[in-house]
Every structure is written in C-alpha cells, then in structure tokens.
Short mmCIF file of C-alpha atoms in Angstrom, two decimals:
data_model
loop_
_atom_site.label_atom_id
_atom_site.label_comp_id
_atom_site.label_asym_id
_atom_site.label_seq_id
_atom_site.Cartn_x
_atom_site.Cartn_y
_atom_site.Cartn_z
CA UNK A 1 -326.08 134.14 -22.76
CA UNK A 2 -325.51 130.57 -21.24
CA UNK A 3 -323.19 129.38 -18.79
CA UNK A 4 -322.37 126.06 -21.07
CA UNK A 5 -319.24 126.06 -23.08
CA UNK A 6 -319.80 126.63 -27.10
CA UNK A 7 -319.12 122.90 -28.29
CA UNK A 8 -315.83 122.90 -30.47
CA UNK A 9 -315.41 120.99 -33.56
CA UNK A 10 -312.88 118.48 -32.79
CA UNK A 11 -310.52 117.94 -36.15
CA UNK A 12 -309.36 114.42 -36.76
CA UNK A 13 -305.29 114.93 -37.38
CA UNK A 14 -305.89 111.89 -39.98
CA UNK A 15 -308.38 112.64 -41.38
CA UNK A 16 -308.47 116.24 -41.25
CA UNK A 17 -311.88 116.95 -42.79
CA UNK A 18 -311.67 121.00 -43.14
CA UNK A 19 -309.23 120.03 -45.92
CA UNK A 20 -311.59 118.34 -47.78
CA UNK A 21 -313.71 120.08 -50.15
CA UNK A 22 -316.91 120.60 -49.27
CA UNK A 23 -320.44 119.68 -51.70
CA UNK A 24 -321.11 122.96 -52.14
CA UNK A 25 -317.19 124.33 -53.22
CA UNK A 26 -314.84 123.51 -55.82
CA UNK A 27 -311.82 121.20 -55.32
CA UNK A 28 -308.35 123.53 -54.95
CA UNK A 29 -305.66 122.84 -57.67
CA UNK A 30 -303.76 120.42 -55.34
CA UNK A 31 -306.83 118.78 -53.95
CA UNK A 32 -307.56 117.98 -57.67
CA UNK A 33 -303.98 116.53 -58.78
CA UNK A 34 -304.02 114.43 -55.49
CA UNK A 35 -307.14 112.68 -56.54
CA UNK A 36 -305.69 112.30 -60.16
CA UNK A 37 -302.77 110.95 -58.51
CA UNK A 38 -304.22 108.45 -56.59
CA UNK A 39 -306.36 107.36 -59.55
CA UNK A 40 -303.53 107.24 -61.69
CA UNK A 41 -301.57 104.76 -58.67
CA UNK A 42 -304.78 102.72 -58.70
CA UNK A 43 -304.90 102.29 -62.76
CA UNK A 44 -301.64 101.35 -62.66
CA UNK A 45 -301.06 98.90 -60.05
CA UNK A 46 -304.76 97.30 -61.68
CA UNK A 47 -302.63 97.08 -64.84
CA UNK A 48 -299.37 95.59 -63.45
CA UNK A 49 -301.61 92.67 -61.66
CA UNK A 50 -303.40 92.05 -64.98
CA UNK A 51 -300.25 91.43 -66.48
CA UNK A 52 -298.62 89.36 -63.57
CA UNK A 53 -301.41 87.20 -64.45
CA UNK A 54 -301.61 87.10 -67.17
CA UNK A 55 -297.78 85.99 -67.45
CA UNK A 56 -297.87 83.59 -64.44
CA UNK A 57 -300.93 81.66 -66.15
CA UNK A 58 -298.45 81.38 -69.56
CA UNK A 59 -295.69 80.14 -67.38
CA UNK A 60 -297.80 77.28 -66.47
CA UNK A 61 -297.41 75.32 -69.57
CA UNK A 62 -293.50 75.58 -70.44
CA UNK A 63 -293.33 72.28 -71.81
CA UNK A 64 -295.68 73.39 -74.52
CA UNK A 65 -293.20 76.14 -75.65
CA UNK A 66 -289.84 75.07 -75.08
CA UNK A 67 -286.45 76.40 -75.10
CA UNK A 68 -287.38 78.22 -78.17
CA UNK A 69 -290.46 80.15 -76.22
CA UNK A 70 -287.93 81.02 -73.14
CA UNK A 71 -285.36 82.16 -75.79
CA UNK A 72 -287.73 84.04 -77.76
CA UNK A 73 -289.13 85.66 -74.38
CA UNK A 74 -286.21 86.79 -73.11
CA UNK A 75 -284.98 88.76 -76.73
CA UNK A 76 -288.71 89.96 -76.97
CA UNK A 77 -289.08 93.39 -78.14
CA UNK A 78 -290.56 96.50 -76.67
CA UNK A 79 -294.14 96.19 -78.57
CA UNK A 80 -294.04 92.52 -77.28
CA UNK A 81 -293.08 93.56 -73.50
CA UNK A 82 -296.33 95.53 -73.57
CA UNK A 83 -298.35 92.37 -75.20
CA UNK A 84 -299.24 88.75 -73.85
CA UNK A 85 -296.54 86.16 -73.65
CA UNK A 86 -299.49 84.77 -76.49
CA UNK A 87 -297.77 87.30 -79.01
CA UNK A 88 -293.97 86.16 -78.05
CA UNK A 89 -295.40 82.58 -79.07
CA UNK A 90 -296.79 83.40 -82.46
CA UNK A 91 -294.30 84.86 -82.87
CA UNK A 92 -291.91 81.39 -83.33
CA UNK A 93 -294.23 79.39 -85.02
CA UNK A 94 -294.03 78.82 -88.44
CA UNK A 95 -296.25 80.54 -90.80
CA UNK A 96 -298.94 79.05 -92.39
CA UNK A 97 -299.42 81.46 -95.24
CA UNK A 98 -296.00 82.21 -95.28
CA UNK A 99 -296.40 85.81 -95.29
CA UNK A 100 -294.10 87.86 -92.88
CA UNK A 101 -295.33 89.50 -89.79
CA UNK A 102 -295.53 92.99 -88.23
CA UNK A 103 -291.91 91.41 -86.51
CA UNK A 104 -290.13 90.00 -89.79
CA UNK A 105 -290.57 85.94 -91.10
CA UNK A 106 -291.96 83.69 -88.20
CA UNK A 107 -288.85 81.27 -87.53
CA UNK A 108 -289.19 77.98 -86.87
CA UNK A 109 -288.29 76.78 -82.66
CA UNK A 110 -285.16 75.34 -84.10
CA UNK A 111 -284.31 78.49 -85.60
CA UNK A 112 -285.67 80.92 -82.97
CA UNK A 113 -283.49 79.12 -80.40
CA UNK A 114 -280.34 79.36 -82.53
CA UNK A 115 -281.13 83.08 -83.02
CA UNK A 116 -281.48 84.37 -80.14
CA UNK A 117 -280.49 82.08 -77.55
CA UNK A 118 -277.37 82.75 -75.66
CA UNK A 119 -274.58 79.73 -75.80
CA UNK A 120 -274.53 77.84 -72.80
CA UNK A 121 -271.06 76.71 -71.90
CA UNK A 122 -272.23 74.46 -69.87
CA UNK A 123 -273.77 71.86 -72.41
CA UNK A 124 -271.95 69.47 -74.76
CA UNK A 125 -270.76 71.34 -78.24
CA UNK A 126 -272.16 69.69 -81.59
CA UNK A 127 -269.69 67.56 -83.68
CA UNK A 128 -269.54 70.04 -86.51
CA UNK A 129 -269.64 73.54 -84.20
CA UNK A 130 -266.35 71.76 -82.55
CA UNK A 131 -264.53 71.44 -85.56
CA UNK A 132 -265.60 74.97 -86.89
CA UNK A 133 -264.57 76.06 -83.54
CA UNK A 134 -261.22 74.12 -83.23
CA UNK A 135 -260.44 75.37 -87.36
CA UNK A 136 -260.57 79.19 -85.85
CA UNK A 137 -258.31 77.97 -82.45
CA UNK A 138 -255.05 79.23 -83.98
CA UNK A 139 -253.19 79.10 -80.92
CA UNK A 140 -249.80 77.14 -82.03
CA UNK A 141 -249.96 73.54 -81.50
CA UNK A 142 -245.84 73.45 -81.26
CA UNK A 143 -243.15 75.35 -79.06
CA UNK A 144 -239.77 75.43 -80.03
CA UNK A 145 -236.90 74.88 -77.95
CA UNK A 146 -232.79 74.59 -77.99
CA UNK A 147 -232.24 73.39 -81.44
CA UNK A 148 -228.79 70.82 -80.18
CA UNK A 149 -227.53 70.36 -76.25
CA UNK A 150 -226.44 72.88 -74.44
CA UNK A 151 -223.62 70.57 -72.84
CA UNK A 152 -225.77 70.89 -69.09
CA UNK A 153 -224.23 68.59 -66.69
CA UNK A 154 -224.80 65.07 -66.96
CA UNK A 155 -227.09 63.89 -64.29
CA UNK A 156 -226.52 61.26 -61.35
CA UNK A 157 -229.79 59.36 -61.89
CA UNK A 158 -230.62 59.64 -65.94
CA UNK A 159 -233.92 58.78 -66.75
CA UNK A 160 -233.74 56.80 -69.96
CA UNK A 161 -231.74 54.42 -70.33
CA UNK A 162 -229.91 53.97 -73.82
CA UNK A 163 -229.44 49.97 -74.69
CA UNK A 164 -225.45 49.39 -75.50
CA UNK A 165 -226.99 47.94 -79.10
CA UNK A 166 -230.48 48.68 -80.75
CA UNK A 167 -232.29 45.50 -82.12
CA UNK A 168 -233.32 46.79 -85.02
CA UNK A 169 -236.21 45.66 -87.04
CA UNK A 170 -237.92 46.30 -89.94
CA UNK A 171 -240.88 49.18 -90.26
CA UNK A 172 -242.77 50.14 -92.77
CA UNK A 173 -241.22 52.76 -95.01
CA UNK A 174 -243.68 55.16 -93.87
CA UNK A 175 -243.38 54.83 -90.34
CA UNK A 176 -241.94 58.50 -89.13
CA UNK A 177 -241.67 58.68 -85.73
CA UNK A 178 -241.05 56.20 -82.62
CA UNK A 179 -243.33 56.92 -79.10
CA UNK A 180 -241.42 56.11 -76.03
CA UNK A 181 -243.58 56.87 -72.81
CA UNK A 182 -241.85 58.07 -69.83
CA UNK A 183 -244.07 56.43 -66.91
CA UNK A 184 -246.60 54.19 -67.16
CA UNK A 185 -250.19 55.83 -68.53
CA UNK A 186 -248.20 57.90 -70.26
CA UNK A 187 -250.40 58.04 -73.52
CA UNK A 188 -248.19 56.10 -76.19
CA UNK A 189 -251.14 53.96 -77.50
CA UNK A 190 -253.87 56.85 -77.47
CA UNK A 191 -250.98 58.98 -79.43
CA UNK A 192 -250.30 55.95 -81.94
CA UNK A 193 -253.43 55.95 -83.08
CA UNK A 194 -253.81 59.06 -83.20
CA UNK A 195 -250.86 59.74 -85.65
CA UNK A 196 -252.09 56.25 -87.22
CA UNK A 197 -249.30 53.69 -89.75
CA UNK A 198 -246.86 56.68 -89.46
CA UNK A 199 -245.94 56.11 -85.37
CA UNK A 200 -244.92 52.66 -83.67
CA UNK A 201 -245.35 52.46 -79.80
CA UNK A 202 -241.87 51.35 -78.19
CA UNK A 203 -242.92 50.94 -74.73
CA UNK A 204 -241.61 52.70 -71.74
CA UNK A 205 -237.95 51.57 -72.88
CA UNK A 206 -235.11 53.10 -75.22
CA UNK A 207 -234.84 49.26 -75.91
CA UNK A 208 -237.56 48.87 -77.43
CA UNK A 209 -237.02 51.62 -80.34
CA UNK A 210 -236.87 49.88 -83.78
CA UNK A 211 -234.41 51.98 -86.05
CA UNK A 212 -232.25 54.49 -84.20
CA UNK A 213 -232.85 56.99 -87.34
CA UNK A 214 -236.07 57.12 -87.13
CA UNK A 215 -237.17 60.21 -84.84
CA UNK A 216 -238.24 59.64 -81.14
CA UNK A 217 -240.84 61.48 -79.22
CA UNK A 218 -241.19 61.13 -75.77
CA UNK A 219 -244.95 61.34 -74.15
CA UNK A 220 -245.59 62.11 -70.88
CA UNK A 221 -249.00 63.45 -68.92
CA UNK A 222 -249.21 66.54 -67.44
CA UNK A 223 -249.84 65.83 -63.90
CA UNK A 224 -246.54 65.96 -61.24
CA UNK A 225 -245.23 63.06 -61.71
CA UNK A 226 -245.05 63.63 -65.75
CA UNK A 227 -243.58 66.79 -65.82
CA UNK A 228 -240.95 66.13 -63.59
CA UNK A 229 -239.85 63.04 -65.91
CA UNK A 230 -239.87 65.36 -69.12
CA UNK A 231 -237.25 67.98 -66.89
CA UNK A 232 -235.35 64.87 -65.80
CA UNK A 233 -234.90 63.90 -69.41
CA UNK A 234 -234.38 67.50 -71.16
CA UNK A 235 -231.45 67.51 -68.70
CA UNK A 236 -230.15 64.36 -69.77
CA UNK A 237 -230.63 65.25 -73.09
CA UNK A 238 -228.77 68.61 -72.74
CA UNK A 239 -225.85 67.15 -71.08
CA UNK A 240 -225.31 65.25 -74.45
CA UNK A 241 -226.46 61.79 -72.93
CA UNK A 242 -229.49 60.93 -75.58
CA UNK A 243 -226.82 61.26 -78.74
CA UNK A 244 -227.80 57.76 -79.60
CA UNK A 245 -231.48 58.42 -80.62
CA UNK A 246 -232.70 61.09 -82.65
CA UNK A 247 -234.55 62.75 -79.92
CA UNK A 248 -237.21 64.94 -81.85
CA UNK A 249 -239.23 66.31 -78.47
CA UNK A 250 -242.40 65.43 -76.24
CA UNK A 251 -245.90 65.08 -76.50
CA UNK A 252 -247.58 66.20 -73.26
CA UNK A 253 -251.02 64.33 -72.47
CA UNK A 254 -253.89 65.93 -70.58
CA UNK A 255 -254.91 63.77 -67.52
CA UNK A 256 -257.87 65.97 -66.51
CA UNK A 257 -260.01 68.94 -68.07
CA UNK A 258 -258.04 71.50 -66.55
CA UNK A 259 -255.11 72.19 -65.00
CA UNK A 260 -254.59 73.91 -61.83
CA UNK A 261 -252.25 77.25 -61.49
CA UNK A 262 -248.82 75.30 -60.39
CA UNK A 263 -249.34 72.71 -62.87
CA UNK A 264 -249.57 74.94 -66.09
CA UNK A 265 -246.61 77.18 -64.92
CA UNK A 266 -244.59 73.90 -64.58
CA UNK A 267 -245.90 72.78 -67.87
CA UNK A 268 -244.55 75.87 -69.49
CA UNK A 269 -241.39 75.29 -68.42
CA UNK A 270 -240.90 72.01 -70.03
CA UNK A 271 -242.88 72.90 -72.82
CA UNK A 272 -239.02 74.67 -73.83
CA UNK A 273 -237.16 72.25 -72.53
CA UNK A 274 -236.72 70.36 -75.49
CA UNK A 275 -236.43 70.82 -79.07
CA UNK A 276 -240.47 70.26 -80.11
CA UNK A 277 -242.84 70.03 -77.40
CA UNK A 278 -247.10 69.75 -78.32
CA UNK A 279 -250.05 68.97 -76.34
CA UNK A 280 -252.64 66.68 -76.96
CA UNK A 281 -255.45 68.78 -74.52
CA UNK A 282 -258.34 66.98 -73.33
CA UNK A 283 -260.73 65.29 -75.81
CA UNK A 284 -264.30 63.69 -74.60
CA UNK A 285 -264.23 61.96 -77.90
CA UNK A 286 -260.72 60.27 -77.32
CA UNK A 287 -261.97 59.79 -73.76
CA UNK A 288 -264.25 57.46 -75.18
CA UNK A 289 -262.54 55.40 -77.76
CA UNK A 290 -263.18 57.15 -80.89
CA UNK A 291 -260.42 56.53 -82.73
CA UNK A 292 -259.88 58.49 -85.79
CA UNK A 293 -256.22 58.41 -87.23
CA UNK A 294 -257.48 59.74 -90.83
CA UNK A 295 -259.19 62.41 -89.28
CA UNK A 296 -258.50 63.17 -85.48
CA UNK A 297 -261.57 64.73 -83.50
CA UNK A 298 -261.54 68.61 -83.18
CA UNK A 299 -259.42 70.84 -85.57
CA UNK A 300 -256.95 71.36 -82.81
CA UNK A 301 -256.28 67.96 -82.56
CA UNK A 302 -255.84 67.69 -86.63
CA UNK A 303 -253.22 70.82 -86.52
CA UNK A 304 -251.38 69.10 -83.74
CA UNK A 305 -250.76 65.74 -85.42
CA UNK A 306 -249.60 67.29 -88.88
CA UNK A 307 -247.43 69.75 -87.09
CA UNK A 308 -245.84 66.70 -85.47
CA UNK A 309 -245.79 64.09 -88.66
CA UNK A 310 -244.24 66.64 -90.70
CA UNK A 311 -241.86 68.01 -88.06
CA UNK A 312 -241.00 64.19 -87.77
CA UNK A 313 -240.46 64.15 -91.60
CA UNK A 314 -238.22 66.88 -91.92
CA UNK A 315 -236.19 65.43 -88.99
CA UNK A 316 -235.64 61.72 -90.58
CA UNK A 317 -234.74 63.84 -93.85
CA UNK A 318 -231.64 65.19 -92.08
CA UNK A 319 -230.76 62.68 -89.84
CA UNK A 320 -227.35 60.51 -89.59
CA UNK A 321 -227.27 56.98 -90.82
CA UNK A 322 -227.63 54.38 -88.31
CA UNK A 323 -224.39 53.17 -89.03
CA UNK A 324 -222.77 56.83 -87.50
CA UNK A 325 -225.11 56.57 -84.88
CA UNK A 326 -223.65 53.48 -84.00
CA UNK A 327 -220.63 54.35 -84.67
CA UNK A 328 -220.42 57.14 -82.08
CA UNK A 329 -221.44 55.46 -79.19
CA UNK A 330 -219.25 52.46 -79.40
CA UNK A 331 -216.53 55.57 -79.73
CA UNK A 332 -217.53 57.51 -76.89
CA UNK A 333 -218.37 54.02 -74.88
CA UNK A 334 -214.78 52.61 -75.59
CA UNK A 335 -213.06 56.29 -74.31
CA UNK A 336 -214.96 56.03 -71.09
CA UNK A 337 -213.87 52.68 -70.43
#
C-alpha cells in the first residue's frame, strides 16, 4: 500500500460526463428523448430559416406582384402558409388553359385585389362606388322644425332686414325657391347650381328677393360665425318679424371635412330652429367645380336637392298672394307708426 492519494475523477458540473452513456451501454429512456428533442429543435429551426428565406428573397421584387400579390398573401390559405410565396402568385394569375386549380378559378390581379383586399379608407372612393354608397346613406337629408312662429320676442339687433317694398321682377315660371345668404361665403352660388333653373341667387339682402311668394331659403356655413346668424334669424323669425317673405328654412354648407365636437352640437340646435333645415356635407367633386344641376355628385347630394325642390313646391302651392303679403305689412307698418 502507497502513501500517495488514489487520484479522484474530477466531474465537470457542465458537462457532467457520468450522465452520459457510455459505448459500451444503452442510452436510458430520458437520455434518448433528450437527443430526439434536440434533433427535433434543430429540424425545426433549419426549417423556419429555409422559409425566412425563402420569403425575404420573394419580398425583393414587390413591384413585380403588386397590390394584388400583397392582397392575395395576406388572405392566403393554410396549404399556401406551408408553400412558397411562388404558390400565392400562381395563384392570381390568369389561367392559361382555363381550367380551375386545386384553390378554385385563378382570378385575374384586378379581381384578386377586389376580393380579398380590405377597403382602405384612406384612398379616394371610385365615381360609381360613391353613388352606390351615397344610394344606401338613408340618413334623412331634412329636419323638421316649428311649423309657424312661436311669437319669441322680437330681437334688438334683427338680422335681415325686410325692404319696406319688394321690386319685383319677372322669373321663370319654374323658378321655386329664392337663396338669400346670411354672411358672405355663405354658399348661395354653389347651392344655385346645384338646384339648377329652379333657384335664383338674391344676394346677401331681403332686397334683392324677386317675388315675395316665391319660397326663401336662407344658406349659411357651418363654422361659428354661420351658425350663430341662422339662431339670430330663427329668433327673428319666431318673434313674427320675417311675415313678409315666405321663409321656407336653411341650407347649412360644410366649410371643412369635419366638424369638431362644439360645432356639430351647435349645428343641431339650429338644425330645429326653423321650419326645414338640410345640409349640403362636404363634396371633393363640388370642391372642384363640377357642376352638375341634372345630376348632383353623390346620392346624398341628389336626395338632398329633391327633398328641398319639392319641399319648395309644396310651399309656393299654399302660399298667400303677393298682393296679401303686401298687404299685411303696409297694415302692421302703418299701426306701428
């Protein structure tokens, strides 16, 4: 027996090799599935690079594809998830043979885009999805308010003016309603042509109005400044000031794409104020000059001007002469004096 110390077998915490099976022993059960394991990992993340590839070397070339390639990769199905981006694009190309595929009828990129591409809100709408879109917009185009005055007080600083005598001229027979603007901008011309041989723009002035029978609609925009004229002039028109003019209601112009919180809760408010109130919303198309009176752009825009010709019709039908128009303010003139 030796003095010197039996050398120990110093076991690697890491590594630990008496864990490992040895040549000349079988593998344990665990040993086994942690090498399967770790081969499975391996296959797997092999597979997954493959594939990144194979997808970032499609990606180079999206001009070739298109819209109709991103939409088409994006509503791609689960056997085409597992395939190259190669099978998305035959995928929406037109078939030569015109035989259907394993997927249905190869569409065209025009139609694979419209079929499965999500609507962007963002870009401009085509002329005849607009007018589609504006026939199903069945929002009402009118609001009704008191049918006569309520006999309000009159106010101290009245915002139209009625002339002591109307110079009237002659209109065409078919001309139906008068547009008097309340502030400058207000919209008369774009609403004139709009409503096309049927309106006549008066101006900014009662004094201007050609035939006191013929039914007057105020237009105003909806910013501050507009609103706050159409109040000022429902409450001169409730207090029994406007008796001269057959007052039919407003038309309330959009002056910007939207309106902001405060400024559609005031617009509701005078959209009640007076007997007929509409709202010509904002039009790109108008924006622009297109003018249209046969057929107005949108189908919102079409429901608003026949709501408002015929509301104007029916109002001229039943209507006072001139001459008892007349004939009541010189009346009520000659008391007050």
């Amino acid at each position: 027996m030796t003095d010197e110390p039996e050398e120990k077998t110093r076991i690697n915490p890491i590594r630990r090799p008496h864990l490992q099976p040895q040549a000349d022993e079988p593998p344990s059960s665990w040993q086994a599935a942690v090498v399967a394991n770790q081969e499975r990992v391996a296959r797997e993340d092999a597979e997954r690079r493959a594939r990144l590839a194979a997808e970032l070397e499609a990606a180079r070339e999206p001009r070739r594809f298109g819209s109709a390639w991103l939409s088409a990769a994006l509503g791609r199905t689960d056997d085409s998830r597992t395939g190259s981006w190669s099978s998305v694009w035959n995928r929406t190309q037109p078939s030569s043979t015109g035989t259907a595929g394993a997927v249905g009828p190869r569409p065209t990129i025009r139609q694979a885009a419209a079929a499965s591409a999500p609507a962007n809100v963002f870009l401009p709408v085509p002329a005849e999805q607009a007018d589609e879109e504006g026939e199903d917009d069945r929002r009402p185009v009118m609001h009704a308010g008191p049918p006569a005055p309520t006999g309000a007080p009159a106010p101290a600083d009245p915002v139209l003016l009625v002339p002591d005598r109307f110079m009237i001229r002659t209109l065409s027979p078919e001309v139906t309603v008068q547009l008097v603007g309340l502030h400058g901008g207000a919209g008369t011309s774009t609403m004139a042509s709009l409503l096309g041989s049927e309106a006549v723009d008066c101006g900014k002035s009662l004094s201007g109005l050609a035939d006191p029978t013929i039914p007057v609609v105020l237009v105003a925009r909806t910013h501050a400044k507009g609103l706050n004229l159409v109040r000022r002039a429902a409450n001169q028109w409730a207090s029994g000031g406007l008796e001269e003019i057959r007052l039919l209601g407003v038309v309330f112009v959009d002056d910007a794409p939207n309106l902001s919180k405060l400024l559609a809760r005031d617009l509701r408010s005078a959209e009640r104020a007076l007997p007929h109130s509409w709202r010509l919303e904002w039009s790109e198309d108008i924006r622009h000059g297109i003018d249209l009176p046969g057929e107005a752009p949108g189908g919102r825009v079409r429901r608003t001007r026949k709501s408002l010709l015929d509301q104007a019709r029916k109002f001229r039908a039943s209507s006072p002469s001139a001459t008892t128009n007349l004939m009541k303010t010189q009346q009520r003139r000659g008391t007050a004096s």
